[in-house]
PDB file of C-alpha atoms in Angstrom:
ATOM      1  CA  MET A1315       1.100  23.658 -10.253  1.00  0.00           C
ATOM      2  CA  THR A1316       1.829  26.892  -8.588  1.00  0.00           C
ATOM      3  CA  LYS A1317       4.475  27.790  -6.051  1.00  0.00           C
ATOM      4  CA  ASP A1318       1.286  28.094  -3.819  1.00  0.00           C
ATOM      5  CA  ASN A1319       1.226  24.502  -3.755  1.00  0.00           C
ATOM      6  CA  GLN A1320       4.622  23.822  -2.445  1.00  0.00           C
ATOM      7  CA  VAL A1321       4.838  21.457   0.553  1.00  0.00           C
ATOM      8  CA  ALA A1322       7.923  21.870   2.769  1.00  0.00           C
ATOM      9  CA  ILE A1323      10.190  18.989   3.479  1.00  0.00           C
ATOM     10  CA  VAL A1324      11.878  18.640   6.764  1.00  0.00           C
ATOM     11  CA  ARG A1325      14.941  16.625   7.435  1.00  0.00           C
ATOM     12  CA  ARG A1326      14.957  14.986  10.736  1.00  0.00           C
ATOM     13  CA  ASN A1327      18.214  12.735  10.819  1.00  0.00           C
ATOM     14  CA  ASN A1328      18.735  12.063  14.835  1.00  0.00           C
ATOM     15  CA  THR A1329      15.316  11.408  15.710  1.00  0.00           C
ATOM     16  CA  LEU A1330      13.909   7.884  17.033  1.00  0.00           C
ATOM     17  CA  PRO A1331      12.648   5.435  14.290  1.00  0.00           C
ATOM     18  CA  VAL A1332       9.799   6.121  12.450  1.00  0.00           C
ATOM     19  CA  MET A1333       6.733   5.159  14.922  1.00  0.00           C
ATOM     20  CA  ARG A1334       2.870   5.878  14.342  1.00  0.00           C
ATOM     21  CA  PRO A1335       2.434   7.747  17.175  1.00  0.00           C
ATOM     22  CA  GLU A1336      -0.510   6.431  19.608  1.00  0.00           C
ATOM     23  CA  ALA A1337      -2.493   9.475  19.873  1.00  0.00           C
ATOM     24  CA  GLU A1338      -2.924   9.312  16.122  1.00  0.00           C
ATOM     25  CA  GLU A1339      -4.084   5.724  15.885  1.00  0.00           C
ATOM     26  CA  ASN A1340      -7.347   6.872  13.865  1.00  0.00           C
ATOM     27  CA  TYR A1341      -4.892   7.874  11.388  1.00  0.00           C
ATOM     28  CA  ILE A1342      -5.304   5.739   8.361  1.00  0.00           C
ATOM     29  CA  VAL A1343      -3.223   4.397   5.268  1.00  0.00           C
ATOM     30  CA  PRO A1344      -3.469   6.861   2.129  1.00  0.00           C
ATOM     31  CA  SER A1345      -3.745   5.180  -1.328  1.00  0.00           C
ATOM     32  CA  ALA A1346      -0.627   6.011  -3.502  1.00  0.00           C
ATOM     33  CA  ASP A1347       0.283   5.403  -6.999  1.00  0.00           C
ATOM     34  CA  VAL A1348       4.228   5.565  -8.298  1.00  0.00           C
ATOM     35  CA  TYR A1349       5.849   5.891 -11.325  1.00  0.00           C
ATOM     36  CA  GLU A1350       9.453   6.277 -12.294  1.00  0.00           C
ATOM     37  CA  THR A1351      11.247   8.306 -14.649  1.00  0.00           C
ATOM     38  CA  PRO A1352      14.523   7.956 -15.875  1.00  0.00           C
ATOM     39  CA  ASP A1353      15.734  10.685 -13.239  1.00  0.00           C
ATOM     40  CA  ALA A1354      12.613  10.631 -10.944  1.00  0.00           C
ATOM     41  CA  PHE A1355      10.299   8.300  -8.572  1.00  0.00           C
ATOM     42  CA  VAL A1356       7.078  10.392  -8.575  1.00  0.00           C
ATOM     43  CA  LEU A1357       4.777   9.339  -5.660  1.00  0.00           C
ATOM     44  CA  LEU A1358       0.841  10.590  -5.958  1.00  0.00           C
ATOM     45  CA  ILE A1359      -0.891  10.013  -2.668  1.00  0.00           C
ATOM     46  CA  ASP A1360      -4.772  10.659  -2.149  1.00  0.00           C
ATOM     47  CA  MET A1361      -5.161  12.871   1.307  1.00  0.00           C
ATOM     48  CA  PRO A1362      -8.814  14.405   0.820  1.00  0.00           C
ATOM     49  CA  GLY A1363     -10.101  16.755   3.661  1.00  0.00           C
ATOM     50  CA  VAL A1364      -6.231  17.953   4.462  1.00  0.00           C
ATOM     51  CA  THR A1365      -5.202  21.584   3.983  1.00  0.00           C
ATOM     52  CA  LYS A1366      -1.540  22.556   2.427  1.00  0.00           C
ATOM     53  CA  GLU A1367      -0.806  23.676   5.809  1.00  0.00           C
ATOM     54  CA  ALA A1368      -1.692  20.480   7.524  1.00  0.00           C
ATOM     55  CA  VAL A1369       0.531  18.356   5.536  1.00  0.00           C
ATOM     56  CA  ASN A1370       3.967  16.906   6.988  1.00  0.00           C
ATOM     57  CA  VAL A1371       6.443  15.387   4.889  1.00  0.00           C
ATOM     58  CA  TRP A1372       9.805  14.661   6.404  1.00  0.00           C
ATOM     59  CA  ILE A1373      12.549  12.398   6.031  1.00  0.00           C
ATOM     60  CA  ASP A1374      14.025  10.470   8.587  1.00  0.00           C
ATOM     61  CA  ARG A1375      16.826   8.003   8.160  1.00  0.00           C
ATOM     62  CA  GLY A1376      16.299   5.956   5.123  1.00  0.00           C
ATOM     63  CA  SER A1377      12.244   6.532   5.031  1.00  0.00           C
ATOM     64  CA  LEU A1378      10.264   9.077   3.683  1.00  0.00           C
ATOM     65  CA  VAL A1379       7.232   9.933   6.150  1.00  0.00           C
ATOM     66  CA  VAL A1380       3.751  11.716   5.087  1.00  0.00           C
ATOM     67  CA  LYS A1381       1.271  12.847   7.298  1.00  0.00           C
ATOM     68  CA  GLY A1382      -1.773  15.356   7.403  1.00  0.00           C
ATOM     69  CA  ALA A1383      -4.646  15.516   9.589  1.00  0.00           C
ATOM     70  CA  THR A1384      -8.181  16.183   8.137  1.00  0.00           C
ATOM     71  CA  GLY A1385      -9.948  17.622  11.360  1.00  0.00           C
ATOM     72  CA  ARG A1386     -13.296  17.897  11.729  1.00  0.00           C
ATOM     73  CA  PHE A1387     -15.894  17.532   8.489  1.00  0.00           C
ATOM     74  CA  HIS A1388     -18.796  18.665  10.466  1.00  0.00           C
ATOM     75  CA  GLY A1389     -19.759  21.120  12.556  1.00  0.00           C
ATOM     76  CA  GLU A1390     -20.226  21.225  16.806  1.00  0.00           C
ATOM     77  CA  ASN A1391     -23.785  20.441  16.921  1.00  0.00           C
ATOM     78  CA  ALA A1392     -24.351  18.489  13.715  1.00  0.00           C
ATOM     79  CA  ARG A1393     -25.530  14.584  14.215  1.00  0.00           C
ATOM     80  CA  LEU A1394     -24.346  12.227  11.730  1.00  0.00           C
ATOM     81  CA  LEU A1395     -26.734  10.205   9.544  1.00  0.00           C
ATOM     82  CA  VAL A1396     -24.465   8.014   7.702  1.00  0.00           C
ATOM     83  CA  ARG A1397     -20.912   7.960   8.390  1.00  0.00           C
ATOM     84  CA  GLU A1398     -18.502   6.207   6.085  1.00  0.00           C
ATOM     85  CA  LEU A1399     -15.401   8.442   5.925  1.00  0.00           C
ATOM     86  CA  ARG A1400     -12.973   7.176   7.915  1.00  0.00           C
ATOM     87  CA  GLY A1401     -10.022   8.161   9.989  1.00  0.00           C
ATOM     88  CA  THR A1402      -8.854  11.503  11.155  1.00  0.00           C
ATOM     89  CA  GLY A1403      -5.616  11.740   9.418  1.00  0.00           C
ATOM     90  CA  TYR A1404      -3.324   9.651   7.028  1.00  0.00           C
ATOM     91  CA  TYR A1405       0.219   8.502   7.820  1.00  0.00           C
ATOM     92  CA  ARG A1406       2.379   6.550   5.507  1.00  0.00           C
ATOM     93  CA  VAL A1407       5.694   5.750   5.721  1.00  0.00           C
ATOM     94  CA  PHE A1408       7.724   4.859   2.212  1.00  0.00           C
ATOM     95  CA  ASN A1409      11.356   3.499   2.343  1.00  0.00           C
ATOM     96  CA  LEU A1410      13.918   5.269   0.277  1.00  0.00           C
ATOM     97  CA  GLY A1411      16.459   3.521  -1.495  1.00  0.00           C
ATOM     98  CA  ASP A1412      20.274   4.781  -1.727  1.00  0.00           C
ATOM     99  CA  GLY A1413      19.776   6.170  -4.906  1.00  0.00           C
ATOM    100  CA  ILE A1414      17.571   9.098  -4.042  1.00  0.00           C
ATOM    101  CA  ASP A1415      19.080  12.813  -3.788  1.00  0.00           C
ATOM    102  CA  ARG A1416      17.519  13.504  -0.586  1.00  0.00           C
ATOM    103  CA  ASP A1417      18.243  17.272  -0.845  1.00  0.00           C
ATOM    104  CA  THR A1418      16.230  17.827  -3.734  1.00  0.00           C
ATOM    105  CA  ILE A1419      12.826  16.221  -3.193  1.00  0.00           C
ATOM    106  CA  ASP A1420       9.983  18.071  -4.385  1.00  0.00           C
ATOM    107  CA  ALA A1421       6.423  17.942  -3.097  1.00  0.00           C
ATOM    108  CA  GLN A1422       3.087  19.585  -3.835  1.00  0.00           C
ATOM    109  CA  PHE A1423      -0.625  19.385  -2.632  1.00  0.00           C
ATOM    110  CA  GLU A1424      -3.485  20.018  -5.281  1.00  0.00           C
ATOM    111  CA  ASN A1425      -7.144  18.686  -5.227  1.00  0.00           C
ATOM    112  CA  GLY A1426      -6.391  16.305  -2.139  1.00  0.00           C
ATOM    113  CA  VAL A1427      -3.647  14.848  -3.932  1.00  0.00           C
ATOM    114  CA  LEU A1428       0.090  15.276  -2.627  1.00  0.00           C
ATOM    115  CA  SER A1429       2.910  15.081  -5.420  1.00  0.00           C
ATOM    116  CA  ILE A1430       5.968  13.898  -4.001  1.00  0.00           C
ATOM    117  CA  ARG A1431       9.393  14.079  -6.572  1.00  0.00           C
ATOM    118  CA  LEU A1432      12.030  12.117  -5.637  1.00  0.00           C
ATOM    119  CA  PHE A1433      15.483  12.518  -8.031  1.00  0.00           C
ATOM    120  CA  LYS A1434      17.705  10.158  -8.736  1.00  0.00           C
ATOM    121  CA  ASN A1435      21.564  10.527  -7.957  1.00  0.00           C
ATOM    122  CA  GLU A1436      23.608  10.271 -11.048  1.00  0.00           C
ATOM    123  CA  GLU A1437      24.486   6.599 -10.261  1.00  0.00           C
ATOM    124  CA  LEU A1438      20.847   5.491 -10.346  1.00  0.00           C
ATOM    125  CA  ARG A1439      20.296   7.187 -14.014  1.00  0.00           C
ATOM    126  CA  PRO A1440      20.511   5.241 -16.872  1.00  0.00           C
ATOM    127  CA  ARG A1441      23.537   6.488 -19.057  1.00  0.00           C
ATOM    128  CA  GLU A1442      24.379   5.227 -22.591  1.00  0.00           C
ATOM    129  CA  ILE A1443      28.032   3.843 -23.255  1.00  0.00           C
ATOM    130  CA  LYS A1444      29.624   5.016 -26.085  1.00  0.00           C
ATOM    131  CA  ILE A1445      30.930   2.077 -28.016  1.00  0.00           C
ATOM    132  CA  LYS A1446      34.544   3.570 -29.157  1.00  0.00           C
TER     133      LYS A1446
ATOM    134  CA  MET B 264     -10.602   8.290  -1.668  1.00  0.00           C
ATOM    135  CA  LEU B 265     -13.259   6.743  -4.037  1.00  0.00           C
ATOM    136  CA  VAL B 266     -14.864   3.760  -2.775  1.00  0.00           C
ATOM    137  CA  THR B 267     -15.040   0.708  -5.181  1.00  0.00           C
ATOM    138  CA  ILE B 268     -17.981  -1.804  -5.290  1.00  0.00           C
ATOM    139  CA  GLN B 269     -16.688  -4.342  -3.373  1.00  0.00           C
ATOM    140  CA  ARG B 270     -17.604  -2.025   0.055  1.00  0.00           C
ATOM    141  CA  TYR B 271     -21.138  -1.750  -0.994  1.00  0.00           C
ATOM    142  CA  PRO B 272     -23.126  -4.524   0.057  1.00  0.00           C
ATOM    143  CA  SER B 273     -22.380  -4.323   3.620  1.00  0.00           C
ATOM    144  CA  ARG B 274     -23.210  -0.777   3.634  1.00  0.00           C
ATOM    145  CA  LEU B 275     -26.348  -1.455   1.756  1.00  0.00           C
ATOM    146  CA  THR B 276     -27.267  -4.243   4.207  1.00  0.00           C
ATOM    147  CA  GLN B 277     -26.984  -1.917   7.285  1.00  0.00           C
ATOM    148  CA  LEU B 278     -29.001   0.561   5.604  1.00  0.00           C
ATOM    149  CA  ASP B 279     -31.875  -2.115   4.819  1.00  0.00           C
ATOM    150  CA  THR B 280     -31.869  -2.840   8.774  1.00  0.00           C
ATOM    151  CA  LEU B 281     -32.294   0.538   9.916  1.00  0.00           C
ATOM    152  CA  PHE B 282     -34.916   0.995   6.892  1.00  0.00           C
ATOM    153  CA  GLU B 283     -36.798  -2.360   8.330  1.00  0.00           C
ATOM    154  CA  LEU B 284     -36.174  -1.325  11.852  1.00  0.00           C
ATOM    155  CA  GLY B 285     -38.033   2.042  11.214  1.00  0.00           C
ATOM    156  CA  ASN B 286     -36.158   3.231  14.260  1.00  0.00           C
ATOM    157  CA  GLY B 287     -37.722   6.721  14.054  1.00  0.00           C
ATOM    158  CA  PHE B 288     -35.162   8.530  13.195  1.00  0.00           C
ATOM    159  CA  ASP B 289     -37.352  12.131  12.346  1.00  0.00           C
ATOM    160  CA  THR B 290     -34.625  12.801   9.513  1.00  0.00           C
ATOM    161  CA  MET B 291     -33.514  12.313   6.132  1.00  0.00           C
ATOM    162  CA  LEU B 292     -32.346   8.888   6.537  1.00  0.00           C
ATOM    163  CA  ASP B 293     -35.821   7.320   6.783  1.00  0.00           C
ATOM    164  CA  THR B 294     -36.565   8.209   3.329  1.00  0.00           C
ATOM    165  CA  MET B 295     -32.754   8.207   1.805  1.00  0.00           C
ATOM    166  CA  LEU B 296     -32.539   5.585  -0.748  1.00  0.00           C
ATOM    167  CA  TRP B 297     -29.289   4.441  -2.351  1.00  0.00           C
ATOM    168  CA  SER B 298     -29.214   3.975  -5.865  1.00  0.00           C
ATOM    169  CA  ALA B 299     -27.967   0.802  -6.860  1.00  0.00           C
ATOM    170  CA  PRO B 300     -24.707   1.314  -8.823  1.00  0.00           C
ATOM    171  CA  SER B 301     -23.393  -0.440 -12.146  1.00  0.00           C
ATOM    172  CA  ARG B 302     -20.533  -2.579 -11.779  1.00  0.00           C
ATOM    173  CA  ARG B 303     -18.602  -0.368 -13.660  1.00  0.00           C
ATOM    174  CA  GLN B 304     -18.883   2.621 -11.188  1.00  0.00           C
ATOM    175  CA  LEU B 305     -17.371   3.525  -8.611  1.00  0.00           C
ATOM    176  CA  VAL B 306     -18.941   4.800  -5.338  1.00  0.00           C
ATOM    177  CA  PRO B 307     -17.656   7.756  -3.471  1.00  0.00           C
ATOM    178  CA  ALA B 308     -17.467   7.196   0.250  1.00  0.00           C
ATOM    179  CA  LEU B 309     -19.612  10.111   2.087  1.00  0.00           C
ATOM    180  CA  ASP B 310     -20.812  11.355   5.465  1.00  0.00           C
ATOM    181  CA  VAL B 311     -24.414  13.044   5.878  1.00  0.00           C
ATOM    182  CA  ALA B 312     -24.689  15.012   8.769  1.00  0.00           C
ATOM    183  CA  GLU B 313     -27.727  17.280  10.229  1.00  0.00           C
ATOM    184  CA  ASN B 314     -28.160  20.150  12.453  1.00  0.00           C
ATOM    185  CA  ASP B 315     -31.266  22.282  13.450  1.00  0.00           C
ATOM    186  CA  ASN B 316     -31.029  24.295  10.007  1.00  0.00           C
ATOM    187  CA  GLU B 317     -29.751  21.874   7.736  1.00  0.00           C
ATOM    188  CA  TYR B 318     -28.359  18.629   6.184  1.00  0.00           C
ATOM    189  CA  ALA B 319     -24.324  18.336   4.622  1.00  0.00           C
ATOM    190  CA  VAL B 320     -23.363  15.740   2.475  1.00  0.00           C
ATOM    191  CA  VAL B 321     -19.561  15.357   2.586  1.00  0.00           C
ATOM    192  CA  ALA B 322     -17.767  13.046  -0.310  1.00  0.00           C
ATOM    193  CA  GLU B 323     -14.299  12.589  -0.590  1.00  0.00           C
ATOM    194  CA  LEU B 324     -13.284  12.971  -4.179  1.00  0.00           C
ATOM    195  CA  PRO B 325      -9.513  13.364  -4.317  1.00  0.00           C
ATOM    196  CA  GLY B 326      -7.709  13.994  -7.665  1.00  0.00           C
ATOM    197  CA  VAL B 327     -11.280  15.379  -9.315  1.00  0.00           C
ATOM    198  CA  SER B 328     -11.897  18.751 -10.612  1.00  0.00           C
ATOM    199  CA  LYS B 329     -14.703  20.839  -9.975  1.00  0.00           C
ATOM    200  CA  GLU B 330     -15.263  20.413 -14.168  1.00  0.00           C
ATOM    201  CA  ASP B 331     -15.514  16.792 -13.753  1.00  0.00           C
ATOM    202  CA  ILE B 332     -18.257  16.838 -11.184  1.00  0.00           C
ATOM    203  CA  SER B 333     -21.864  16.918 -11.742  1.00  0.00           C
ATOM    204  CA  LEU B 334     -24.649  17.681  -8.802  1.00  0.00           C
ATOM    205  CA  THR B 335     -28.385  17.354  -9.977  1.00  0.00           C
ATOM    206  CA  VAL B 336     -31.547  17.347  -7.862  1.00  0.00           C
ATOM    207  CA  GLU B 337     -34.719  15.810 -10.208  1.00  0.00           C
ATOM    208  CA  ALA B 338     -37.849  14.446  -8.197  1.00  0.00           C
ATOM    209  CA  GLY B 339     -36.462  14.941  -4.990  1.00  0.00           C
ATOM    210  CA  VAL B 340     -33.202  12.583  -5.850  1.00  0.00           C
ATOM    211  CA  LEU B 341     -29.409  14.359  -5.093  1.00  0.00           C
ATOM    212  CA  THR B 342     -27.180  12.637  -7.596  1.00  0.00           C
ATOM    213  CA  LEU B 343     -23.641  13.169  -7.261  1.00  0.00           C
ATOM    214  CA  SER B 344     -21.738  12.005 -10.561  1.00  0.00           C
ATOM    215  CA  GLY B 345     -18.688  12.565 -12.541  1.00  0.00           C
ATOM    216  CA  LYS B 346     -15.163  10.782 -13.697  1.00  0.00           C
ATOM    217  CA  ARG B 347     -12.009  10.454 -12.096  1.00  0.00           C
ATOM    218  CA  ALA B 348      -9.463  10.589 -14.944  1.00  0.00           C
ATOM    219  CA  GLN B 349      -7.211   7.909 -15.308  1.00  0.00           C
ATOM    220  CA  ARG B 350      -3.446   9.031 -14.726  1.00  0.00           C
ATOM    221  CA  THR B 351      -1.233   9.120 -17.158  1.00  0.00           C
ATOM    222  CA  VAL B 352       2.563   9.035 -17.093  1.00  0.00           C
ATOM    223  CA  PRO B 353       5.218  10.552 -18.772  1.00  0.00           C
ATOM    224  CA  GLU B 354       6.315   8.860 -22.105  1.00  0.00           C
ATOM    225  CA  ASN B 355       9.589   7.962 -20.264  1.00  0.00           C
ATOM    226  CA  GLY B 356       8.121   6.711 -17.333  1.00  0.00           C
ATOM    227  CA  THR B 357       6.489   3.403 -16.178  1.00  0.00           C
ATOM    228  CA  TRP B 358       4.240   2.536 -13.270  1.00  0.00           C
ATOM    229  CA  LEU B 359       5.375   0.839  -9.970  1.00  0.00           C
ATOM    230  CA  ARG B 360       2.274   1.277  -8.235  1.00  0.00           C
ATOM    231  CA  ASN B 361      -1.274   1.915  -8.773  1.00  0.00           C
ATOM    232  CA  GLU B 362      -3.515   2.095  -5.835  1.00  0.00           C
ATOM    233  CA  THR B 363      -6.048   4.731  -6.604  1.00  0.00           C
ATOM    234  CA  PRO B 364      -9.108   4.056  -8.659  1.00  0.00           C
ATOM    235  CA  SER B 365     -10.324   5.931 -11.701  1.00  0.00           C
ATOM    236  CA  GLY B 366     -13.406   5.920 -13.659  1.00  0.00           C
ATOM    237  CA  GLU B 367     -16.899   7.144 -13.210  1.00  0.00           C
ATOM    238  CA  PHE B 368     -18.506   7.341 -10.028  1.00  0.00           C
ATOM    239  CA  SER B 369     -22.121   7.871  -8.994  1.00  0.00           C
ATOM    240  CA  ARG B 370     -24.411   8.440  -6.139  1.00  0.00           C
ATOM    241  CA  SER B 371     -27.949   9.331  -5.513  1.00  0.00           C
ATOM    242  CA  ILE B 372     -29.843  10.326  -2.125  1.00  0.00           C
ATOM    243  CA  ARG B 373     -33.339  10.655  -1.936  1.00  0.00           C
ATOM    244  CA  LEU B 374     -34.188  13.835   0.087  1.00  0.00           C
ATOM    245  CA  GLY B 375     -36.918  14.177   2.708  1.00  0.00           C
ATOM    246  CA  ASN B 376     -39.724  16.896   2.101  1.00  0.00           C
ATOM    247  CA  ASP B 377     -37.899  19.392   4.633  1.00  0.00           C
ATOM    248  CA  VAL B 378     -35.085  20.238   2.242  1.00  0.00           C
ATOM    249  CA  ASP B 379     -35.121  23.530   0.618  1.00  0.00           C
ATOM    250  CA  VAL B 380     -33.807  22.270  -2.860  1.00  0.00           C
ATOM    251  CA  SER B 381     -33.601  26.072  -4.400  1.00  0.00           C
ATOM    252  CA  ARG B 382     -31.233  27.015  -1.526  1.00  0.00           C
ATOM    253  CA  ILE B 383     -28.874  23.602  -2.336  1.00  0.00           C
ATOM    254  CA  SER B 384     -25.345  25.035  -2.328  1.00  0.00           C
ATOM    255  CA  ALA B 385     -21.695  22.825  -3.094  1.00  0.00           C
ATOM    256  CA  GLU B 386     -18.255  23.491  -2.888  1.00  0.00           C
ATOM    257  CA  LEU B 387     -15.029  21.650  -3.550  1.00  0.00           C
ATOM    258  CA  THR B 388     -12.173  21.659  -0.960  1.00  0.00           C
ATOM    259  CA  ASN B 389      -9.379  19.626  -0.768  1.00  0.00           C
ATOM    260  CA  GLY B 390     -10.600  16.872  -2.578  1.00  0.00           C
ATOM    261  CA  VAL B 391     -13.942  17.007  -0.453  1.00  0.00           C
ATOM    262  CA  LEU B 392     -17.176  18.148  -1.904  1.00  0.00           C
ATOM    263  CA  THR B 393     -19.466  19.382   0.756  1.00  0.00           C
ATOM    264  CA  VAL B 394     -23.080  20.036  -0.152  1.00  0.00           C
ATOM    265  CA  VAL B 395     -25.201  21.992   2.242  1.00  0.00           C
ATOM    266  CA  LEU B 396     -28.737  21.255   1.657  1.00  0.00           C
ATOM    267  CA  PRO B 397     -30.993  24.101   4.137  1.00  0.00           C
ATOM    268  CA  LYS B 398     -33.990  22.842   5.724  1.00  0.00           C
ATOM    269  CA  VAL B 399     -37.656  24.647   4.768  1.00  0.00           C
ATOM    270  CA  GLU B 400     -38.963  27.040   7.461  1.00  0.00           C
ATOM    271  CA  GLN B 401     -40.859  24.352   9.660  1.00  0.00           C
ATOM    272  CA  ALA B 402     -44.684  25.010   9.262  1.00  0.00           C
ATOM    273  CA  LYS B 403     -45.556  26.689  12.669  1.00  0.00           C
ATOM    274  CA  PRO B 404     -48.663  24.761  14.444  1.00  0.00           C
ATOM    275  CA  ARG B 405     -51.533  27.414  14.338  1.00  0.00           C
ATOM    276  CA  GLU B 406     -54.732  27.038  15.964  1.00  0.00           C
ATOM    277  CA  ILE B 407     -57.944  26.926  13.624  1.00  0.00           C
ATOM    278  CA  THR B 408     -61.049  29.132  15.134  1.00  0.00           C
ATOM    279  CA  ILE B 409     -64.118  27.224  14.594  1.00  0.00           C
ATOM    280  CA  ARG B 410     -67.082  29.742  13.476  1.00  0.00           C
TER     281      ARG B 410
END
């Protein structure tokens, strides 16, 4: 993926605990896949209809928060004949373990999928112990 | 997000009811027909909207690339199909959670006579496919002179 897909991650250490803002009650919880490698956790989150600029990722105390507004799918004068697309945005909180390096989190957005790579601290990584 | 078949029956019932009521929508809805998907297929969620000039079908297809989507019109039926590839982890990786669906998807919509099939266009942006179906120029009422 290119640099153009990079999503900025903001640290908010002294804010209130993570709450779902009332005005955004139409936000839905996006589906996510998570996998682990020896040095990282990778989150793949479905957020169709969000632009890269409208994706917000931040760290609040022990949580990684993901938020994005889809806005309107239809024009001003449109009448809806079938309505299945739900919500006006996405919101999900992931709890981070102690072993995550919070300074090197990497996020990309492509094809409506947000990918977040959380690198492990040294102590979480597997290491081989040499037998003398 | 791609919606699995579990969500389908309620949707179908709702549309059936609209068919029976014949509620006088002068729109595509009256003539709309949803294909019955096979059990293994995913059904993408979509909206259908209308304004004076066109219809728009908006479907969520996150993680699906343009090359994996097929859009056809045949005998007045618009069919959206394709596949969402199964995600793979690197060789040294393991899945911890897998919530997103993968596999083939298909959905068909019967179009009304007022759709100009030759001018249908489609665009995939940020995991959302938008198909624009322009309406044909309305045949204007005219008076016929009796000779």
